[in-house]
Amino acid sequence: MAALSLPFALVLAGCAGAEEAPTSTDAPAAGQWPGEMTLYIPNAPGGGFDIAARALQPALAEQLGESVVPTNLEGAGGAIAATQMLDDPADGTAMMITSRSIASVPYTGTPEIDPVLHLAPIGVTHQDVSALTVRADAPYDTVAEFLDHARANPGGVRIGTAGTGGVWHAAGLLLARAAGVEFTFIPYDGGSSAGNALVAGEIDAVTIGAPETRPFVEGGDARMLAVMGEERSSLYPGVPTLQEQGIDVTYAVWRGYVVDAETPEPVRLELAERVRAAAEDPAYQTAMAGAGFETTWIGPAEFGELITQEDELIRQLFAGEDFMTTRPERVPN
């Protein structure tokens, strides 16, 4: 199979919103926070965002000295949750968990939400990889058999994703292009919803993350054919990577937290430190390991690079797709 690789980092372009935010407001003192935090989760309960945000919530509440209220607002690839967060006071009391998928929002119908300008990075806390998963009774046992079926039925294989233009759509499209096949992508409002659709027979496969696939696999309703990591998943050591099966595609998904870019810089930096401390909490680490997520920490500066890099990636990967209907003002026609 032909190799298909995309850059993981670009030269630092920064997060323009972070540069424009006021810097005169002092950071909250130790043990104090401006008020109760709303933690927005842009997908349905049970998905990867939901699992991770709720795992962080107890430790984060302890770090802030305030209640942290997880709030699920799924839909529009994260635009609904982002819109609500941006309507809240920009004082550190509203934060959203997000991933690479947020980059597609201004290109898929919501150009007024521009992650590069409007969202300020707090930190990346974990990552996971896409997995190609089919129903337990599917007539193919290997990726090669699955792709042969797809070649024999152009466009007839339905792949469930967690939203048009999102990370799992990108993963499926990378696989299709590398293997020279055509899939039909069906968007759902989260990984758990896509998994439920797979089990119900609405679709033929999903390319959602391995941790989100776990309940369906362990329940005996689904079977994982491959993971898209550079190495096998610790959650599924018996499942080969795509590269092991002759398809040179990897796709890791970072996940982290953002706030309104108008939030004062001292508040953002202090929040980043408290999120980092919460992410080091042993109970959080145990919960994330049990869910199959690889924990990490990438601070605000590097996270800003990833947000900018992902904006470039989305424009390259999805160029010419029908759903790329809009663009942010900063991007020329």
mmCIF file of C-alpha atoms in Angstrom:
data_model
loop_
_atom_site.group_PDB
_atom_site.id
_atom_site.type_symbol
_atom_site.label_atom_id
_atom_site.label_comp_id
_atom_site.label_asym_id
_atom_site.label_seq_id
_atom_site.Cartn_x
_atom_site.Cartn_y
_atom_site.Cartn_z
ATOM 1 C CA MET A 1 0.000 0.000 0.000
ATOM 2 C CA ALA A 2 1.142 3.547 -0.655
ATOM 3 C CA ALA A 3 2.312 5.483 2.386
ATOM 4 C CA LEU A 4 0.217 8.393 3.537
ATOM 5 C CA SER A 5 1.722 10.684 6.120
ATOM 6 C CA LEU A 6 0.878 14.153 7.337
ATOM 7 C CA PRO A 7 2.958 16.533 9.459
ATOM 8 C CA PHE A 8 2.343 16.425 13.196
ATOM 9 C CA ALA A 9 3.829 19.838 13.981
ATOM 10 C CA LEU A 10 4.191 23.120 12.198
ATOM 11 C CA VAL A 11 6.346 26.097 12.990
ATOM 12 C CA LEU A 12 4.849 27.917 15.978
ATOM 13 C CA ALA A 13 2.196 30.296 14.786
ATOM 14 C CA GLY A 14 0.666 30.670 18.211
ATOM 15 C CA CYS A 15 -2.912 31.173 19.208
ATOM 16 C CA ALA A 16 -3.751 34.726 18.222
ATOM 17 C CA GLY A 17 -6.496 34.967 20.819
ATOM 18 C CA ALA A 18 -3.963 34.228 23.533
ATOM 19 C CA GLU A 19 -1.843 37.189 22.429
ATOM 20 C CA GLU A 20 -4.804 39.542 22.341
ATOM 21 C CA ALA A 21 -6.174 38.636 25.785
ATOM 22 C CA PRO A 22 -5.791 41.269 28.497
ATOM 23 C CA THR A 23 -2.961 40.699 30.932
ATOM 24 C CA SER A 24 -3.843 43.123 33.746
ATOM 25 C CA THR A 25 -6.054 40.787 35.777
ATOM 26 C CA ASP A 26 -4.187 38.955 38.510
ATOM 27 C CA ALA A 27 -4.292 35.189 38.752
ATOM 28 C CA PRO A 28 -6.519 33.763 41.487
ATOM 29 C CA ALA A 29 -4.741 33.296 44.799
ATOM 30 C CA ALA A 30 -3.938 29.839 46.116
ATOM 31 C CA GLY A 31 -7.070 28.023 47.221
ATOM 32 C CA GLN A 32 -9.349 30.546 45.539
ATOM 33 C CA TRP A 33 -11.147 30.601 42.209
ATOM 34 C CA PRO A 34 -13.615 33.141 40.775
ATOM 35 C CA GLY A 35 -16.513 30.696 41.133
ATOM 36 C CA GLU A 36 -17.996 27.359 40.174
ATOM 37 C CA MET A 37 -16.582 25.994 36.932
ATOM 38 C CA THR A 38 -18.688 24.680 34.071
ATOM 39 C CA LEU A 39 -16.776 22.007 32.203
ATOM 40 C CA TYR A 40 -18.285 21.655 28.739
ATOM 41 C CA ILE A 41 -18.218 18.247 27.071
ATOM 42 C CA PRO A 42 -19.010 18.430 23.327
ATOM 43 C CA ASN A 43 -20.447 14.948 22.941
ATOM 44 C CA ALA A 44 -23.008 12.634 24.474
ATOM 45 C CA PRO A 45 -22.484 10.825 27.787
ATOM 46 C CA GLY A 46 -20.332 7.741 27.465
ATOM 47 C CA GLY A 47 -18.004 9.013 24.749
ATOM 48 C CA GLY A 48 -14.276 9.620 25.060
ATOM 49 C CA PHE A 49 -14.625 13.274 26.029
ATOM 50 C CA ASP A 50 -17.189 12.400 28.675
ATOM 51 C CA ILE A 51 -15.082 9.624 30.181
ATOM 52 C CA ALA A 52 -11.987 11.821 30.435
ATOM 53 C CA ALA A 53 -13.678 15.003 31.677
ATOM 54 C CA ARG A 54 -15.581 13.183 34.411
ATOM 55 C CA ALA A 55 -12.399 11.382 35.462
ATOM 56 C CA LEU A 56 -10.655 14.776 35.881
ATOM 57 C CA GLN A 57 -13.581 16.498 37.607
ATOM 58 C CA PRO A 58 -12.948 15.435 41.254
ATOM 59 C CA ALA A 59 -9.246 16.295 41.212
ATOM 60 C CA LEU A 60 -9.859 19.561 39.372
ATOM 61 C CA ALA A 61 -12.526 20.603 41.880
ATOM 62 C CA GLU A 62 -10.006 19.991 44.651
ATOM 63 C CA GLN A 63 -7.362 22.055 42.861
ATOM 64 C CA LEU A 64 -9.755 24.957 42.245
ATOM 65 C CA GLY A 65 -11.460 24.846 45.618
ATOM 66 C CA GLU A 66 -14.758 25.126 43.735
ATOM 67 C CA SER A 67 -17.349 22.801 42.263
ATOM 68 C CA VAL A 68 -16.737 21.609 38.707
ATOM 69 C CA VAL A 69 -19.943 20.812 36.809
ATOM 70 C CA PRO A 70 -19.574 18.546 33.740
ATOM 71 C CA THR A 71 -22.090 19.676 31.101
ATOM 72 C CA ASN A 72 -22.750 17.679 27.934
ATOM 73 C CA LEU A 73 -23.674 19.801 24.900
ATOM 74 C CA GLU A 74 -23.215 17.583 21.876
ATOM 75 C CA GLY A 75 -23.636 18.488 18.233
ATOM 76 C CA ALA A 76 -22.132 20.410 15.314
ATOM 77 C CA GLY A 77 -18.657 18.973 15.850
ATOM 78 C CA GLY A 78 -18.200 20.841 19.122
ATOM 79 C CA ALA A 79 -19.580 24.173 17.895
ATOM 80 C CA ILE A 80 -22.608 24.070 20.212
ATOM 81 C CA ALA A 81 -20.485 23.579 23.318
ATOM 82 C CA ALA A 82 -17.921 26.138 22.133
ATOM 83 C CA THR A 83 -20.624 28.717 21.453
ATOM 84 C CA GLN A 84 -22.036 28.328 24.939
ATOM 85 C CA MET A 85 -18.605 28.525 26.532
ATOM 86 C CA LEU A 86 -17.821 31.702 24.610
ATOM 87 C CA ASP A 87 -21.095 33.206 25.846
ATOM 88 C CA ASP A 88 -20.078 32.605 29.465
ATOM 89 C CA PRO A 89 -17.912 35.065 31.410
ATOM 90 C CA ALA A 90 -14.271 34.866 30.295
ATOM 91 C CA ASP A 91 -12.947 34.632 33.841
ATOM 92 C CA GLY A 92 -11.782 31.048 34.163
ATOM 93 C CA THR A 93 -15.130 29.610 35.217
ATOM 94 C CA ALA A 94 -15.922 28.008 31.843
ATOM 95 C CA MET A 95 -13.700 25.461 30.118
ATOM 96 C CA MET A 96 -14.189 22.880 27.375
ATOM 97 C CA ILE A 97 -12.540 19.571 26.613
ATOM 98 C CA THR A 98 -11.684 19.230 22.952
ATOM 99 C CA SER A 99 -9.508 17.390 20.465
ATOM 100 C CA ARG A 100 -8.127 17.697 16.966
ATOM 101 C CA SER A 101 -11.713 17.699 15.664
ATOM 102 C CA ILE A 102 -12.370 21.274 16.828
ATOM 103 C CA ALA A 103 -10.283 22.507 13.892
ATOM 104 C CA SER A 104 -13.010 21.558 11.416
ATOM 105 C CA VAL A 105 -15.704 23.733 13.009
ATOM 106 C CA PRO A 106 -15.060 26.965 11.026
ATOM 107 C CA TYR A 107 -14.933 24.983 7.777
ATOM 108 C CA THR A 108 -18.141 23.000 8.254
ATOM 109 C CA GLY A 109 -20.720 25.707 8.767
ATOM 110 C CA THR A 110 -19.669 27.698 11.834
ATOM 111 C CA PRO A 111 -17.004 30.167 10.648
ATOM 112 C CA GLU A 112 -17.727 32.471 13.594
ATOM 113 C CA ILE A 113 -16.080 29.896 15.890
ATOM 114 C CA ASP A 114 -12.404 30.018 14.972
ATOM 115 C CA PRO A 115 -10.252 27.867 17.285
ATOM 116 C CA VAL A 116 -7.087 29.678 16.265
ATOM 117 C CA LEU A 117 -8.477 33.078 17.287
ATOM 118 C CA HIS A 118 -11.258 32.405 19.786
ATOM 119 C CA LEU A 119 -10.018 29.497 21.905
ATOM 120 C CA ALA A 120 -7.019 29.702 24.203
ATOM 121 C CA PRO A 121 -5.099 26.499 25.026
ATOM 122 C CA ILE A 122 -4.864 25.306 28.618
ATOM 123 C CA GLY A 123 -3.249 21.907 28.178
ATOM 124 C CA VAL A 124 -3.361 18.481 26.565
ATOM 125 C CA THR A 125 -3.939 15.766 29.156
ATOM 126 C CA HIS A 126 -4.243 12.534 27.165
ATOM 127 C CA GLN A 127 -4.379 10.925 23.758
ATOM 128 C CA ASP A 128 -5.795 7.864 22.058
ATOM 129 C CA VAL A 129 -5.794 6.239 18.643
ATOM 130 C CA SER A 130 -8.402 5.306 16.092
ATOM 131 C CA ALA A 131 -9.442 1.671 15.790
ATOM 132 C CA LEU A 132 -11.170 -0.070 12.901
ATOM 133 C CA THR A 133 -13.963 -2.063 14.535
ATOM 134 C CA VAL A 134 -16.720 -4.185 13.003
ATOM 135 C CA ARG A 135 -19.642 -6.180 14.375
ATOM 136 C CA ALA A 136 -18.813 -9.503 15.982
ATOM 137 C CA ASP A 137 -20.699 -11.349 13.242
ATOM 138 C CA ALA A 138 -19.064 -9.466 10.350
ATOM 139 C CA PRO A 139 -17.991 -11.701 7.436
ATOM 140 C CA TYR A 140 -14.365 -10.526 7.515
ATOM 141 C CA ASP A 141 -11.666 -11.408 10.034
ATOM 142 C CA THR A 142 -8.818 -9.198 8.841
ATOM 143 C CA VAL A 143 -8.292 -5.693 7.514
ATOM 144 C CA ALA A 144 -7.380 -7.160 4.130
ATOM 145 C CA GLU A 145 -10.715 -8.976 3.901
ATOM 146 C CA PHE A 146 -12.556 -5.850 4.993
ATOM 147 C CA LEU A 147 -10.813 -3.745 2.336
ATOM 148 C CA ASP A 148 -11.443 -6.376 -0.347
ATOM 149 C CA HIS A 149 -15.134 -6.128 0.504
ATOM 150 C CA ALA A 150 -14.951 -2.337 0.255
ATOM 151 C CA ARG A 151 -13.258 -2.531 -3.163
ATOM 152 C CA ALA A 152 -15.970 -4.853 -4.397
ATOM 153 C CA ASN A 153 -18.641 -2.441 -3.153
ATOM 154 C CA PRO A 154 -17.444 1.144 -3.825
ATOM 155 C CA GLY A 155 -19.221 3.482 -1.415
ATOM 156 C CA GLY A 156 -21.259 0.593 -0.063
ATOM 157 C CA VAL A 157 -19.341 0.199 3.190
ATOM 158 C CA ARG A 158 -20.738 2.543 5.838
ATOM 159 C CA ILE A 159 -18.297 3.893 8.415
ATOM 160 C CA GLY A 160 -19.668 5.519 11.563
ATOM 161 C CA THR A 161 -17.879 8.578 12.919
ATOM 162 C CA ALA A 162 -18.406 11.036 15.748
ATOM 163 C CA GLY A 163 -19.249 13.931 13.417
ATOM 164 C CA THR A 164 -18.559 15.162 9.896
ATOM 165 C CA GLY A 165 -15.027 16.507 9.605
ATOM 166 C CA GLY A 166 -14.090 15.226 13.054
ATOM 167 C CA VAL A 167 -11.130 13.147 14.120
ATOM 168 C CA TRP A 168 -12.692 9.751 13.485
ATOM 169 C CA HIS A 169 -13.899 10.905 10.081
ATOM 170 C CA ALA A 170 -10.326 12.000 9.362
ATOM 171 C CA ALA A 171 -9.044 8.604 10.488
ATOM 172 C CA GLY A 172 -11.439 6.782 8.179
ATOM 173 C CA LEU A 173 -10.605 9.033 5.261
ATOM 174 C CA LEU A 174 -6.876 8.488 5.771
ATOM 175 C CA LEU A 175 -7.478 4.735 5.706
ATOM 176 C CA ALA A 176 -9.630 4.973 2.569
ATOM 177 C CA ARG A 177 -7.057 7.010 0.687
ATOM 178 C CA ALA A 178 -4.127 4.843 1.714
ATOM 179 C CA ALA A 179 -5.967 1.652 0.759
ATOM 180 C CA GLY A 180 -7.522 3.037 -2.434
ATOM 181 C CA VAL A 181 -11.124 2.383 -1.402
ATOM 182 C CA GLU A 182 -14.271 4.468 -1.056
ATOM 183 C CA PHE A 183 -16.315 4.512 2.140
ATOM 184 C CA THR A 184 -19.585 6.248 2.966
ATOM 185 C CA PHE A 185 -19.207 8.105 6.250
ATOM 186 C CA ILE A 186 -22.183 8.358 8.610
ATOM 187 C CA PRO A 187 -21.856 11.001 11.356
ATOM 188 C CA TYR A 188 -23.151 10.483 14.895
ATOM 189 C CA ASP A 189 -23.122 12.758 17.918
ATOM 190 C CA GLY A 190 -20.341 10.883 19.695
ATOM 191 C CA GLY A 191 -18.287 7.724 19.784
ATOM 192 C CA SER A 192 -20.762 5.871 21.981
ATOM 193 C CA SER A 193 -23.612 6.687 19.596
ATOM 194 C CA ALA A 194 -21.580 5.420 16.651
ATOM 195 C CA GLY A 195 -20.795 2.244 18.577
ATOM 196 C CA ASN A 196 -24.466 1.691 19.339
ATOM 197 C CA ALA A 197 -25.272 2.164 15.647
ATOM 198 C CA LEU A 198 -22.652 -0.454 14.747
ATOM 199 C CA VAL A 199 -24.153 -2.991 17.120
ATOM 200 C CA ALA A 200 -27.651 -2.203 15.795
ATOM 201 C CA GLY A 201 -26.528 -2.933 12.231
ATOM 202 C CA GLU A 202 -27.005 0.617 10.927
ATOM 203 C CA ILE A 203 -23.379 0.773 9.762
ATOM 204 C CA ASP A 204 -20.616 -1.685 8.851
ATOM 205 C CA ALA A 205 -17.696 -0.371 10.898
ATOM 206 C CA VAL A 206 -16.459 2.485 13.052
ATOM 207 C CA THR A 207 -13.119 4.275 13.218
ATOM 208 C CA ILE A 208 -13.695 5.696 16.697
ATOM 209 C CA GLY A 209 -11.081 5.490 19.427
ATOM 210 C CA ALA A 210 -10.110 2.222 21.078
ATOM 211 C CA PRO A 211 -11.293 3.330 24.549
ATOM 212 C CA GLU A 212 -14.734 4.249 23.180
ATOM 213 C CA THR A 213 -14.957 0.901 21.386
ATOM 214 C CA ARG A 214 -14.094 -1.024 24.527
ATOM 215 C CA PRO A 215 -17.637 -1.575 25.921
ATOM 216 C CA PHE A 216 -18.836 -3.038 22.620
ATOM 217 C CA VAL A 217 -15.820 -5.314 22.219
ATOM 218 C CA GLU A 218 -15.865 -6.524 25.811
ATOM 219 C CA GLY A 219 -19.612 -7.057 25.559
ATOM 220 C CA GLY A 220 -19.055 -9.433 22.658
ATOM 221 C CA ASP A 221 -20.944 -7.274 20.157
ATOM 222 C CA ALA A 222 -17.973 -5.965 18.181
ATOM 223 C CA ARG A 223 -14.556 -7.069 16.983
ATOM 224 C CA MET A 224 -11.518 -4.852 16.478
ATOM 225 C CA LEU A 225 -9.532 -5.469 13.296
ATOM 226 C CA ALA A 226 -6.745 -2.902 13.762
ATOM 227 C CA VAL A 227 -5.554 0.139 15.663
ATOM 228 C CA MET A 228 -4.032 3.177 13.968
ATOM 229 C CA GLY A 229 -1.175 3.733 16.389
ATOM 230 C CA GLU A 230 2.528 3.403 15.741
ATOM 231 C CA GLU A 231 2.451 0.605 18.301
ATOM 232 C CA ARG A 232 -0.222 -1.779 19.526
ATOM 233 C CA SER A 233 -2.634 -0.446 22.116
ATOM 234 C CA SER A 234 -1.972 -1.453 25.717
ATOM 235 C CA LEU A 235 -5.720 -1.932 25.955
ATOM 236 C CA TYR A 236 -5.715 -4.449 23.066
ATOM 237 C CA PRO A 237 -2.227 -5.938 22.781
ATOM 238 C CA GLY A 238 -3.543 -8.740 20.571
ATOM 239 C CA VAL A 239 -4.883 -6.353 17.911
ATOM 240 C CA PRO A 240 -2.352 -5.485 15.175
ATOM 241 C CA THR A 241 -1.681 -2.004 13.896
ATOM 242 C CA LEU A 242 -2.530 -1.004 10.332
ATOM 243 C CA GLN A 243 1.174 -0.755 9.618
ATOM 244 C CA GLU A 244 1.627 -4.396 10.607
ATOM 245 C CA GLN A 245 -0.978 -5.213 7.965
ATOM 246 C CA GLY A 246 0.742 -3.295 5.185
ATOM 247 C CA ILE A 247 -1.133 0.009 5.403
ATOM 248 C CA ASP A 248 1.192 2.865 6.332
ATOM 249 C CA VAL A 249 -1.259 5.048 8.269
ATOM 250 C CA THR A 250 -1.125 6.193 11.883
ATOM 251 C CA TYR A 251 -3.514 8.571 13.584
ATOM 252 C CA ALA A 252 -3.132 9.654 17.200
ATOM 253 C CA VAL A 253 -5.663 12.057 18.703
ATOM 254 C CA TRP A 254 -4.663 14.587 21.331
ATOM 255 C CA ARG A 255 -7.334 15.723 23.783
ATOM 256 C CA GLY A 256 -7.123 18.722 26.046
ATOM 257 C CA TYR A 257 -8.823 21.765 27.507
ATOM 258 C CA VAL A 258 -9.462 25.266 26.168
ATOM 259 C CA VAL A 259 -11.070 28.478 27.396
ATOM 260 C CA ASP A 260 -12.308 31.679 25.818
ATOM 261 C CA ALA A 261 -9.291 33.541 24.383
ATOM 262 C CA GLU A 262 -10.539 36.694 26.137
ATOM 263 C CA THR A 263 -9.767 35.102 29.498
ATOM 264 C CA PRO A 264 -6.914 37.132 31.047
ATOM 265 C CA GLU A 265 -3.528 35.563 30.558
ATOM 266 C CA PRO A 266 -2.648 35.245 34.272
ATOM 267 C CA VAL A 267 -5.912 33.376 34.844
ATOM 268 C CA ARG A 268 -5.236 31.064 31.895
ATOM 269 C CA LEU A 269 -1.740 30.252 33.085
ATOM 270 C CA GLU A 270 -2.900 29.608 36.634
ATOM 271 C CA LEU A 271 -5.701 27.394 35.350
ATOM 272 C CA ALA A 272 -3.175 25.458 33.275
ATOM 273 C CA GLU A 273 -1.136 24.759 36.395
ATOM 274 C CA ARG A 274 -4.194 23.547 38.276
ATOM 275 C CA VAL A 275 -5.332 21.331 35.401
ATOM 276 C CA ARG A 276 -1.813 19.896 35.206
ATOM 277 C CA ALA A 277 -1.858 19.165 38.931
ATOM 278 C CA ALA A 278 -5.289 17.539 38.651
ATOM 279 C CA ALA A 279 -4.053 15.395 35.764
ATOM 280 C CA GLU A 280 -1.228 14.126 37.981
ATOM 281 C CA ASP A 281 -3.685 12.932 40.634
ATOM 282 C CA PRO A 282 -3.284 9.150 41.164
ATOM 283 C CA ALA A 283 -7.033 8.520 41.050
ATOM 284 C CA TYR A 284 -7.271 10.285 37.697
ATOM 285 C CA GLN A 285 -4.277 8.377 36.350
ATOM 286 C CA THR A 286 -5.816 5.080 37.442
ATOM 287 C CA ALA A 287 -9.182 5.913 35.894
ATOM 288 C CA MET A 288 -7.616 6.920 32.600
ATOM 289 C CA ALA A 289 -5.443 3.802 32.444
ATOM 290 C CA GLY A 290 -8.503 1.676 33.098
ATOM 291 C CA ALA A 291 -10.324 3.410 30.244
ATOM 292 C CA GLY A 292 -7.400 2.812 27.880
ATOM 293 C CA PHE A 293 -6.184 6.410 27.516
ATOM 294 C CA GLU A 294 -2.519 7.356 27.446
ATOM 295 C CA THR A 295 -2.014 10.305 29.764
ATOM 296 C CA THR A 296 0.447 13.064 28.973
ATOM 297 C CA TRP A 297 0.905 16.789 29.555
ATOM 298 C CA ILE A 298 1.420 19.402 26.866
ATOM 299 C CA GLY A 299 1.346 22.947 28.178
ATOM 300 C CA PRO A 300 -0.320 26.034 26.677
ATOM 301 C CA ALA A 301 2.491 27.090 24.331
ATOM 302 C CA GLU A 302 2.898 23.708 22.628
ATOM 303 C CA PHE A 303 -0.844 23.178 22.637
ATOM 304 C CA GLY A 304 -1.194 26.427 20.721
ATOM 305 C CA GLU A 305 1.121 24.968 18.092
ATOM 306 C CA LEU A 306 -1.065 21.873 17.785
ATOM 307 C CA ILE A 307 -4.212 23.940 17.312
ATOM 308 C CA THR A 308 -2.576 25.934 14.538
ATOM 309 C CA GLN A 309 -1.121 22.787 12.969
ATOM 310 C CA GLU A 310 -4.497 21.093 12.976
ATOM 311 C CA ASP A 311 -6.072 24.030 11.161
ATOM 312 C CA GLU A 312 -3.575 23.513 8.350
ATOM 313 C CA LEU A 313 -4.135 19.759 8.372
ATOM 314 C CA ILE A 314 -7.914 20.026 8.066
ATOM 315 C CA ARG A 315 -7.614 22.290 5.044
ATOM 316 C CA GLN A 316 -5.289 19.791 3.356
ATOM 317 C CA LEU A 317 -7.098 16.594 4.287
ATOM 318 C CA PHE A 318 -10.651 17.653 3.547
ATOM 319 C CA ALA A 319 -9.995 19.996 0.615
ATOM 320 C CA GLY A 320 -12.729 19.593 -1.970
ATOM 321 C CA GLU A 321 -15.125 17.712 0.327
ATOM 322 C CA ASP A 322 -18.759 18.818 0.041
ATOM 323 C CA PHE A 323 -19.061 19.578 3.755
ATOM 324 C CA MET A 324 -16.260 22.170 3.626
ATOM 325 C CA THR A 325 -18.778 24.936 3.060
ATOM 326 C CA THR A 326 -17.297 27.867 5.002
ATOM 327 C CA ARG A 327 -13.984 29.285 6.137
ATOM 328 C CA PRO A 328 -12.904 31.704 8.881
ATOM 329 C CA GLU A 329 -12.275 35.320 7.877
ATOM 330 C CA ARG A 330 -8.502 34.985 8.320
ATOM 331 C CA VAL A 331 -8.325 32.316 5.561
ATOM 332 C CA PRO A 332 -8.320 33.792 2.047
ATOM 333 C CA ASN A 333 -10.665 32.418 -0.594
#
